[in-house]
Short mmCIF file of C-alpha atoms in Angstrom, two decimals:
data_model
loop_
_atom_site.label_atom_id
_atom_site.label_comp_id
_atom_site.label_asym_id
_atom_site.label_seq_id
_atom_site.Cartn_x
_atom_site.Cartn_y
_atom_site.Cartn_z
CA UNK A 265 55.69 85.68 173.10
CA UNK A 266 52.40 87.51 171.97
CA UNK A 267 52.81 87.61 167.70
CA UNK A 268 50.55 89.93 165.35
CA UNK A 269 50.04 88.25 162.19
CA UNK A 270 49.60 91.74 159.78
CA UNK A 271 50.52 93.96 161.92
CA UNK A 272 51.17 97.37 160.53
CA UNK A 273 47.58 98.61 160.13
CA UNK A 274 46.00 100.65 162.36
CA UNK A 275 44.72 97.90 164.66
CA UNK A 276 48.27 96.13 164.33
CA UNK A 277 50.08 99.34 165.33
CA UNK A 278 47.67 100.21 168.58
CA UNK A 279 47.75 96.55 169.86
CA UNK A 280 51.24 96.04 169.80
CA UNK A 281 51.97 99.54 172.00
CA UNK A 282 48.94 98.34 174.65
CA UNK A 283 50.27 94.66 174.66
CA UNK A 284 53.73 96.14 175.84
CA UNK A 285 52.63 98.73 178.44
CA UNK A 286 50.56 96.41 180.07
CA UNK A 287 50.96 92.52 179.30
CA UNK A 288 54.34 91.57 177.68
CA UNK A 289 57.17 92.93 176.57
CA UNK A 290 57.90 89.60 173.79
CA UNK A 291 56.42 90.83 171.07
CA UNK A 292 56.61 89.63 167.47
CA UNK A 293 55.16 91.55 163.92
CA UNK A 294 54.08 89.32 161.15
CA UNK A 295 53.43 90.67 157.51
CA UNK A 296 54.62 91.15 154.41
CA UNK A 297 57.34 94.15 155.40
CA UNK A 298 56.52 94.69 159.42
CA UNK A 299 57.67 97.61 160.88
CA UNK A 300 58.59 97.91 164.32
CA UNK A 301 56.22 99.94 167.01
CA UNK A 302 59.40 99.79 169.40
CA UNK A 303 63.00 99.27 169.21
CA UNK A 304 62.69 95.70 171.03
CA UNK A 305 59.91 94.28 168.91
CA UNK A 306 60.84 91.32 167.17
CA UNK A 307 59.41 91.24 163.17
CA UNK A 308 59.03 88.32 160.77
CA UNK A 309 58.16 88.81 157.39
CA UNK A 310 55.39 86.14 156.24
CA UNK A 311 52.92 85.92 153.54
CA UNK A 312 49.80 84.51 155.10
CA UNK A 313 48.94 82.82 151.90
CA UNK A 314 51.87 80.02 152.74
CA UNK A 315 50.47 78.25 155.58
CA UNK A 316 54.56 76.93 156.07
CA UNK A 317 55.17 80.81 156.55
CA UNK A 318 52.41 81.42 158.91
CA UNK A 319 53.49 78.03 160.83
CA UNK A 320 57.09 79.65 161.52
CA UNK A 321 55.82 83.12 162.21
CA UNK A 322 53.96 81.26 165.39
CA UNK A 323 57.22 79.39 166.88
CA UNK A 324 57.35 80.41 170.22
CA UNK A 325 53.91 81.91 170.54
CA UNK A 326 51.41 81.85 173.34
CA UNK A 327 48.70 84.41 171.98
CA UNK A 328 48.35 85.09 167.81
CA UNK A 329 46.18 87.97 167.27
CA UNK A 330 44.65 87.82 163.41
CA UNK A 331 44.28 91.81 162.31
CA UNK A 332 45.09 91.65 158.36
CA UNK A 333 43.12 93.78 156.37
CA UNK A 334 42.92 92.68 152.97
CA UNK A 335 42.91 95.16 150.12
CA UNK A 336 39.45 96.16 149.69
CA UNK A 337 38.67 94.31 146.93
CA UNK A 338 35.51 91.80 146.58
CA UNK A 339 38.11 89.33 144.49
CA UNK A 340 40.70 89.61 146.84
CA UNK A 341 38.29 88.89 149.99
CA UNK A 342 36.63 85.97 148.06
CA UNK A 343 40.06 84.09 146.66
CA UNK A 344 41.97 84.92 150.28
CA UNK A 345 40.14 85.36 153.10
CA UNK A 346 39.15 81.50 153.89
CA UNK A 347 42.59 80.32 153.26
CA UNK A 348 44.22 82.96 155.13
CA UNK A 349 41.78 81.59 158.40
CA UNK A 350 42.85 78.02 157.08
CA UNK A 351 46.85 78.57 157.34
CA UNK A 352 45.90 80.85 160.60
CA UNK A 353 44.29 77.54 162.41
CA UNK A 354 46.62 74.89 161.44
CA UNK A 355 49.65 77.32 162.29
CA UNK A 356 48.12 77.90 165.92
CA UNK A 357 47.56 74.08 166.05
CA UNK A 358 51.17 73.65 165.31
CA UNK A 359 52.67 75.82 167.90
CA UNK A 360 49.90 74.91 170.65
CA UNK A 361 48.75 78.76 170.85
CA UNK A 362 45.74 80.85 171.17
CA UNK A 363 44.12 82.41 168.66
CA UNK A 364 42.29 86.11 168.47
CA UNK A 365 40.43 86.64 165.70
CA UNK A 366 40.15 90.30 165.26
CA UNK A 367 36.53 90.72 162.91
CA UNK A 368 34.49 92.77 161.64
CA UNK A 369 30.61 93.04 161.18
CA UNK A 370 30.51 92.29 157.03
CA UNK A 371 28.97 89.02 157.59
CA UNK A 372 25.81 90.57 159.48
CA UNK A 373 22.46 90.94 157.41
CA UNK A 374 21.96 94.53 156.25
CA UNK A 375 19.05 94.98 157.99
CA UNK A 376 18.21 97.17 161.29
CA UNK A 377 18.34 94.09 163.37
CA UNK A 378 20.04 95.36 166.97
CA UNK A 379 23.67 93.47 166.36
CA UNK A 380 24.60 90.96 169.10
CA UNK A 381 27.25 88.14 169.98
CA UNK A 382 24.55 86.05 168.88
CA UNK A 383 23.21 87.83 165.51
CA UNK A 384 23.24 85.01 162.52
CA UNK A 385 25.72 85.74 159.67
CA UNK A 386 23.70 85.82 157.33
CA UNK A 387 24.89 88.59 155.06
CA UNK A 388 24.39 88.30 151.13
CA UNK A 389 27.04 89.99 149.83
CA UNK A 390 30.33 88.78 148.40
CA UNK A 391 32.38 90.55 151.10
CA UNK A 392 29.95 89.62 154.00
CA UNK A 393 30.14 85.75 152.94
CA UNK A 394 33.39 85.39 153.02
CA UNK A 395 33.88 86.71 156.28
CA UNK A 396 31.78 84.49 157.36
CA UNK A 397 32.69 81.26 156.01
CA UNK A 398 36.40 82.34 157.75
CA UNK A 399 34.36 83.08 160.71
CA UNK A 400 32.84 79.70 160.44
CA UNK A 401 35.94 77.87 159.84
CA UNK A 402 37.32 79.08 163.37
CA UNK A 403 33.91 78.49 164.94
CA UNK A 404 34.40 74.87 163.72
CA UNK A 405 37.45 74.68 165.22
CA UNK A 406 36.93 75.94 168.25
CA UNK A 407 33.84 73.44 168.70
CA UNK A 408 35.89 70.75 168.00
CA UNK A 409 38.55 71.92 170.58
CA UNK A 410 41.27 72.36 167.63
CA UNK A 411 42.71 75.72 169.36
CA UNK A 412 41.71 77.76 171.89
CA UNK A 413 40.45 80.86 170.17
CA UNK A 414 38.51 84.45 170.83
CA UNK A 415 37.02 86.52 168.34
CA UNK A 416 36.69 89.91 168.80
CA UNK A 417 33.92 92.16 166.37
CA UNK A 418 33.99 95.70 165.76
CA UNK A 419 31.85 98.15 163.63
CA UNK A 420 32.75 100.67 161.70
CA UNK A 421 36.23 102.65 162.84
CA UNK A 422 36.96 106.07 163.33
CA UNK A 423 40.08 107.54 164.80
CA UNK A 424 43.24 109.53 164.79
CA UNK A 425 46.25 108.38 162.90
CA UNK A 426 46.03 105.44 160.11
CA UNK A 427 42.28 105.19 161.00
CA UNK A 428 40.26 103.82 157.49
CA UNK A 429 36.64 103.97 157.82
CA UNK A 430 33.89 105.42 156.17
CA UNK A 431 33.13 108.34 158.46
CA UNK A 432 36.91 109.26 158.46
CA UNK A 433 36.45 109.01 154.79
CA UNK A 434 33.81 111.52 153.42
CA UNK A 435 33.78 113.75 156.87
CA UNK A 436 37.63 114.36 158.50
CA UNK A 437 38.98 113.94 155.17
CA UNK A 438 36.91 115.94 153.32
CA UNK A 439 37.34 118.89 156.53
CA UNK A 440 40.89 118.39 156.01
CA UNK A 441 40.47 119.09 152.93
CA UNK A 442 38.51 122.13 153.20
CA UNK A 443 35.49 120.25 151.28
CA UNK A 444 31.94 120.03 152.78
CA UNK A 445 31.52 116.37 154.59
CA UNK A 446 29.31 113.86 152.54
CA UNK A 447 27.23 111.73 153.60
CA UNK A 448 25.62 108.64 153.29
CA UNK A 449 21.63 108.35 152.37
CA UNK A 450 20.38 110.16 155.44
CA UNK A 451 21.55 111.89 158.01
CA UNK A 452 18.55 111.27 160.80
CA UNK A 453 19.58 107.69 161.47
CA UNK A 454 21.94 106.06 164.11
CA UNK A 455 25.34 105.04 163.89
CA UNK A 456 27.52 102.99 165.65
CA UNK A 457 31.08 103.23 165.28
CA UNK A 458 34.49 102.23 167.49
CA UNK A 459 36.91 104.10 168.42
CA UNK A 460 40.08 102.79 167.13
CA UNK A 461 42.07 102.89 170.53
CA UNK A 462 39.43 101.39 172.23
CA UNK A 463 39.35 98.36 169.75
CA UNK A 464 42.89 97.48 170.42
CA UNK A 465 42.79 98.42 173.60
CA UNK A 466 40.16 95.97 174.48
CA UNK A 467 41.00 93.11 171.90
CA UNK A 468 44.39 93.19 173.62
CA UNK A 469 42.45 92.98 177.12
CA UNK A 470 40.60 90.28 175.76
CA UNK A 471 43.29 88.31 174.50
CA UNK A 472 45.07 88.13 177.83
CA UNK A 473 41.57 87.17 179.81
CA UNK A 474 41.62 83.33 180.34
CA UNK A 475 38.42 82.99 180.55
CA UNK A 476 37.55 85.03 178.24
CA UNK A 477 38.33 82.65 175.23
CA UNK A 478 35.75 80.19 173.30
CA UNK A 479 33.33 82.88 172.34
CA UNK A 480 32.57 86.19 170.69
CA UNK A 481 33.01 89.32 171.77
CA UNK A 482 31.15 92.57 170.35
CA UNK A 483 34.22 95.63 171.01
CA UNK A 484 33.02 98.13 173.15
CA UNK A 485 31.67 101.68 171.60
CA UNK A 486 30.03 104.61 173.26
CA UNK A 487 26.06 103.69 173.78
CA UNK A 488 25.36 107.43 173.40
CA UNK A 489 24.88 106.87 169.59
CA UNK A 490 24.93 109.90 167.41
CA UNK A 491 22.75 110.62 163.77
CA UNK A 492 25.44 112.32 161.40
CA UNK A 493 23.53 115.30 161.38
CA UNK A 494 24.76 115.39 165.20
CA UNK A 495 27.61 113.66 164.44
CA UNK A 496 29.04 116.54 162.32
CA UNK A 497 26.74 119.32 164.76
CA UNK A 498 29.62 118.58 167.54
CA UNK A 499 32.02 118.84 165.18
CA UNK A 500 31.08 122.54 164.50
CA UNK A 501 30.17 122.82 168.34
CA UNK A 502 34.29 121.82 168.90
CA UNK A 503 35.37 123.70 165.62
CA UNK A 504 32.98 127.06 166.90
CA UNK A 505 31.99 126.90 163.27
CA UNK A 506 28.64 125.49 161.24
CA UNK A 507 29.52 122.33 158.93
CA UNK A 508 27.62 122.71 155.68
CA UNK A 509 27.66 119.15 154.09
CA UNK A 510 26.01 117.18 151.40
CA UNK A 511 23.90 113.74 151.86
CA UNK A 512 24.33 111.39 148.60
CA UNK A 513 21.26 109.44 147.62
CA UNK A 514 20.67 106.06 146.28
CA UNK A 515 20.72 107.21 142.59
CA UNK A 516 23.95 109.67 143.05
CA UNK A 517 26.31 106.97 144.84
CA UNK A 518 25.00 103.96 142.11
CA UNK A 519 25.98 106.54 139.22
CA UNK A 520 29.63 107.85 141.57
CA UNK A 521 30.67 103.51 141.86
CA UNK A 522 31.35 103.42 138.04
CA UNK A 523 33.54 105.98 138.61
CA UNK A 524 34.93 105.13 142.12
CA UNK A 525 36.43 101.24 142.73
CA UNK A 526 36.04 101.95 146.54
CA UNK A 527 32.29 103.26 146.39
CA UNK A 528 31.45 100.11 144.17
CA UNK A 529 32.87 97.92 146.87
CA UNK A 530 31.04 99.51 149.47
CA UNK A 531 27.77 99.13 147.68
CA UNK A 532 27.09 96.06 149.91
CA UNK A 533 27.06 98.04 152.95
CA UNK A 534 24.63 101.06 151.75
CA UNK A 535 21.47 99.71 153.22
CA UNK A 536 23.03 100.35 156.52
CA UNK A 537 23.37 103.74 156.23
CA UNK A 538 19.32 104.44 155.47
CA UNK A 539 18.40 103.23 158.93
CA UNK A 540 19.27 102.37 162.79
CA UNK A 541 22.76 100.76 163.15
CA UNK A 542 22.81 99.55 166.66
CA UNK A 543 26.05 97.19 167.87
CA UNK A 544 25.46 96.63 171.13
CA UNK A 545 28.46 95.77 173.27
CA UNK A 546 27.08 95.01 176.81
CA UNK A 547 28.70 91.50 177.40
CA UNK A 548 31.83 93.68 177.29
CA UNK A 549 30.39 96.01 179.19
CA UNK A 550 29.74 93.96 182.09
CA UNK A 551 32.49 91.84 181.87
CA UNK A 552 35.03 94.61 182.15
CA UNK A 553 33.30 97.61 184.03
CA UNK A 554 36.15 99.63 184.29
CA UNK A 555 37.24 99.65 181.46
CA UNK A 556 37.01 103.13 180.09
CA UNK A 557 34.95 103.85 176.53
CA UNK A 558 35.92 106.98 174.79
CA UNK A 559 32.88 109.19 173.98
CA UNK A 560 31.87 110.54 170.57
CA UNK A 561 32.58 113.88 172.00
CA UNK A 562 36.03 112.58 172.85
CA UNK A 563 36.68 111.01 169.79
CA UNK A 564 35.65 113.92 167.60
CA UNK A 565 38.21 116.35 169.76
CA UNK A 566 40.89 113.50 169.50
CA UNK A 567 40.55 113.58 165.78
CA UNK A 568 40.14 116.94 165.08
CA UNK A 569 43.04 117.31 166.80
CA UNK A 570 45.17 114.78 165.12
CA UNK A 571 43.83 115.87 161.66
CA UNK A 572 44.83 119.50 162.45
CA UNK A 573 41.33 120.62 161.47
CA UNK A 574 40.35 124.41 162.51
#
């Protein structure tokens, strides 16, 4: 049995289809009201605030995969993120199963610093430490041999379907829309960001590696990295169109987060957006050559697509 504890997100959703087509066809959803992916998934509701829940959500499990998304909420992340990893750990203990911890890149500085399996966490804000004193907490316990464990780190998303992420934010929603695409400080600087199929693609991969487990693992994301002004050129390229669109300053998005709960509470991230953000994901890379990364040209298409932007 492979169990998703917080399942029905877009991560959830993905990894539970890949983990069927190609490693198991046991499959249990964990949350607060799971839904099923397919008709012979097994779901168990849980609140992963009751570590006695998140012990009997794991009866019978061989691999937990960890891919809750809290509300995004600074509170929320500081009062339940650690306890969440806490009830997570002692649950896997419990039921003698592995653990993948699917993260994301909060705890990172904010600084232009080229991201690796080995960057420090060393990020100041309130969102950043949290994630990584839970990050720390299963680092601890894998040391100490506790579970076997995996964590798996990912960048920004963007994606088709249930995709949340800043990019699918204030550019494919705001096409769909018909509103010009904002963005972010500049437009001359690199981004990285995942592809959402690709992240659960790979954390499932991953998760069923043996050796593979007892370390980190940076998700795997095109290498051709695009600015947004070419980000959103190749959308007009696909669309046969030119995309006017906006760039927001410093002063403009402190002034919009008084007004806007989910600008304030990305106000810790900004200082990524005015330079180089470079993930590298070459341990993947070379541990799993044939394993197939969409391109930003891909991605763009799938989404466009999807969105059912002309």
């Amino acid at each position: 049995m492979q169990t998703i504890l917080g399942a029905n997100g877009v991560i959830g959703e993905a990894l539970a289809k890949e983990l069927r087509k190609n490693y198991t066809q046991k499959i249990k959803l964990v949350g607060r009201n799971p839904q099923k992916t397919h008709p012979d998934d097994l779901v168990f509701k849980a609140n992963l605030l009751d570590s006695e829940s998140v012990g009997k959500a794991l009866e019978n499990t061989e691999i937990a995969y960890l891919t809750v998304g809290l509300a995004y909420d600074s509170e929320i992340w500081l009062r339940d993120w650690v306890r969440i990893m806490e009830n997570v750990i002692a649950g896997c203990k419990q039921n003698a199963c592995k653990l993948v911890y699917f993260d994301n890149t909060y705890a990172y500085a904010q600084d232009s610093t080229i991201q690796t399996e080995e960057t420090a966490l060393l990020s100041k804000g309130k969102k950043g430490r949290e994630k990584k004193l839970a990050a720390e907490l299963l680092l601890k316990a894998m040391a100490n041999n506790e579970i076997e464990a995996v964590i798996c780190r990912a960048p920004e998303f963007y994606g088709p379907g249930k995709t949340k992420g800043l990019t699918n934010t204030i550019v494919f929603d705001n096409l769909r829309k018909a509103k010009k695409p904002k963005v972010f400080l500049k437009d001359n600087v690199l981004r990285t960001l995942i592809f959402t199929p690709d992240a659960s693609k790979a954390t499932a991969l991953i998760g069923n590696t043996t050796g593979a487990y007892g370390q980190t693992w940076h998700l795997p994301c095109d290498d051709n990295r695009l600015t947004y002004k070419e980000f959103i050129a190749e959308i007009g390229n696909q669309l046969g169109r030119p995309i006017k669109y906006d760039i927001l300053g410093w002063c403009v998005l402190k002034i919009a987060s008084f007004f806007d709960k989910n600008l304030k509470e990305t106000q810790e991230l900004l200082p990524r957006y005015a330079i180089d953000n470079i993930f590298e994901s070459s341990k993947f890379k070379n541990k799993f050559p044939d394993f197939n990364v969409t391109r930003y040209q891909e991605g763009i298409r799938i989404i466009l697509e999807d969105y059912k932007i002309t």
